[in-house]
């Protein structure tokens, strides 16, 4: 799923950057957004506020759906914990005295479906909030907006007076979780569902089978989970529990059973399904593997028919994902029976053979009353109407399919395991601005899904790999295309991060535990300073520099690191401020000096920590680099603020130092502060040339430096 | 369960203090204990070590019990996360090459039982560890010891060479969890079971019914859980899941169905069981309530028979707890039918009437093949053989029962909700040293149970109210009576705290989240300083000063505070060191000055935090007190180190300040540093009198001060 996709992803990023979507540029005349994420379609803040002072009551009028009452109870409990007020929900017709009135137009089926009406309106006056929606799902979206409106100041908690009219831009807004490579327990899945509901996502795409694990109980074919999972699988009761939990939050669950490739774990118990005889073992390493279903064996289709029949009955959603990605055909080419089958049927290559397989499976999916969804590779003319393509290739192939009348969702650009910044994901739009589609064609682009592949993700780290970045992607899927202010989304990510923690997500709380483990319980403060400025290597470079397999524990520095260093982000902002203040270079000077000094002087404490912590045995070079880079940055700031020119040798040696520190190393982390320090060094090195220039010349030249994109570390 | 018990508990504490068990006094000639908690019966460290360098393998030889293999897998996974090494378990006869060999003599039943053999031996040489046990349960205890032996230094992870022979002192070592007052989800229960297994506890006493909630599904009488639980109850499937999870860790599950009092929630659905007609609502407030079963109604016994029959089939353990505590008889006295019944039967008072009820219930319990356990109040001569009394009254009543041949366990002294120090619990022994029992009588004292009552405990805070203090109690139940070194147990509590966090407990990780909620996401550092030096008010003074009910959120400063401030403990140790250095007063001066300065100077930052955080609206006075106390402490240290005498007025005003700060306030927290500062102030005030004294006189007088127990704050 991952290795080759990274290439197309990089291309996509390059395009997004060219299109200007990647840079932070406040939307002109943007409305106040407060803590709202995703930003509603229309939000108008007004004078006044509704103070939350006493016991808070929620009244549910009109349709009294049990799901809606439960949703009100949940938001009430959150409000209660957050504000310290007691809270209660009543189902009633008289709503006069309630603090929040929820009016819902009509009851909807127990399980949410694609293109459900999710619109709602919310009106907060100085004495009451009124939420109106056509459906339970719309009301639930509105409840999340209501919750995000709660503010506090000297006078206590309150809701600002506001009018919101809202509905989603795309109907399919998902998160894919790969429980195949690393199993994710039910409790982990449930708290992701809580987080998804908070940011108005509505699809959990559950990647349940992989070379490395078959994660769902089959009562028809028990050797699938018994022999293919190391005992780590979901029982059917647990699956039903997850589906109900998701439905209670207006979230669909779409299961994926990946075939014909990515299927080694199926063959451990049922080797006769495979192209080559076996025996097969659960795969422990990462990559694109050769084992595949034998598409020429009728018994395979009979098996798939029975298996998908069982799964179709278990999962209520109309869509069923059959994978289809990265089947390399290696084993097919080695099987003479398959070769003669292809000759006989006039199938010219393995791509066509996969098409034959996919069309057979599609017929089975249809027979069981489901619509098929699969990765890019499934696209072919012989498929039934109503299928959905999930694109890892990019917007263009998605737009191309849409022109041909095929519905699709975008995942390229939303790979959370690539460890990219929220801004990078935020810049990717499912519908490219230049796609030139008719409205009908554009409607085929249903939305997108973020993907959490788990080669390097454990149940302990998964929250930190998903959140809070997923909230930025969720905004891209829900909010109007015009909402693109990167600084504002980062401001709101800080806030929603707190909300998500209160919901039980552990992306921040896990940090202390991981650092204490790394230091064997000793003082973590020096290590905290280091971990705050490093990021895991991007895309799949981690695997090249620190190879691991399924059995390798994920408890090292790289696992403790956040995907995106907020400290580095703040640092870059300070550097930008300093350089914009040319040629005085006073703005932010004190804060920059304090940060750089901390990094320069951290080394003795870090050395002690590392020396007695075997799990940190790969962290020594990074710790030394941090110290050296801090010193270089301090020198640069000193040159700038005194306008005393550094020597040419200084420039050369300091840039070489940064270059060296950018090289991949076995710790598999990157120092995220390198680009900022490089800007300082280059700016300082310009002093001799600019010394006698006019003020305007300084400004121009240094502004260029400040916006210049330095080479990314580790490339 | 709680209000009146606090009185007997205070008496017990006073006794323990008198007996000298409460003060830290290193055991003479104590063996090395490393990170082992509970300390084994016999442990001999030797020269050499077994370095953990490569993939770690565990071989299970002889009996190959699935529970044992699973236990090895779990400890292997922990080792792997902790050390970064891969680890695997094999069931095999050839053990030569394995790193850890586990030899288990005989298979045991799936569910552990009382007085199971839990002994084991562990031998670590410089190339292998060998664990031997008679039973799976013994092997599991040994696996925990094995895990706690892992150490790290410059050369990496290793096991020290050691010989351990171990078995428990008491066979019943439990934790009671009250899911009645605040419901504790399955995941919360499971992680407590993980922690319990880590410190070799073997009974989960599950308090499932209370005035405030009926927490278990009854298929015979569904209105019990449907109407008595707010929807917060365990399904029977979940109960089975918990029992299996516990059994996998060698832990019995003993359910409690509290009667005839503490039973309001039963009567919501079945008011005819109660003494007065009803209707009944779920109780929301705390205390001893009047509703009770009608002991004169035959239909009540028929109901109890059917209900306990259902529960007896669900819970495999031979013991079933029927509560019996704190039935106040108020409603009985108001029911004329009951009054005439008593006259007719010659039952002289409500105590005797409860005895009648208990004997009827005991016969039902026996009929269903179970042994009865209940609180102190159940004791009467008419009960069947084999019952167990759980004592909240104290060691003496327990010893008295033991003399009469009745088995018992101690809970008095182990109430975790009293928010006392680990040292206080650690000083309480189930078998009083002066009990004067014959060995046969002493054998009736089966052990003890810590109690986690949940008036002021939520699922978010429960881990921090149980851990790490429970580990000290677990040591009291397991280790020889002679293991009493308080400083050493604190040293090991720090280590096991880390181990427990790695197991998934959240007693430390929850802190950041709670503080971020309290500050609405703003900087938490000032608040962290405050929370580190406060403790929740002791026993039940919280309820008097900050009344709450079941619906009140538990998210305030007092909920964030740890039951025992480790900062205050360190501070007192530093003060002791300073005062022991009379009349120089140089030892620890720098550290004390740094701590006191931090407290004195925290006020502006705390004021800002509090002003904009409505949940902290009760924290202002405590913040001011902290600052004033820090200043007073600094003055005292300055007087001491300069030997310049303070005025009498200074002494009076500073002691008055401390006295005022000790008064209860609505924040319901205590400043745990007050006793230490009081010692400093009093010592400084002695300077004028001692100024011209001999060195020995200084030492004597100040030593007296240093050991003098100041009045506890908040009394």
Coordinates of C-alpha atoms in Angstrom, one line a residue, chain A residues 99 120 230 241 282 436 550 680:
Chain A
X99 CA -30.5 25.8 28.2
X120 CA -28.0 21.7 10.9
X230 CA -1.4 -14.5 16.4
X241 CA -20.1 -3.5 19.2
X282 CA 2.3 -14.8 8.8
X436 CA -12.6 21.4 -15.1
X550 CA 6.2 -6.6 13.0
X680 CA 19.6 32.5 10.3

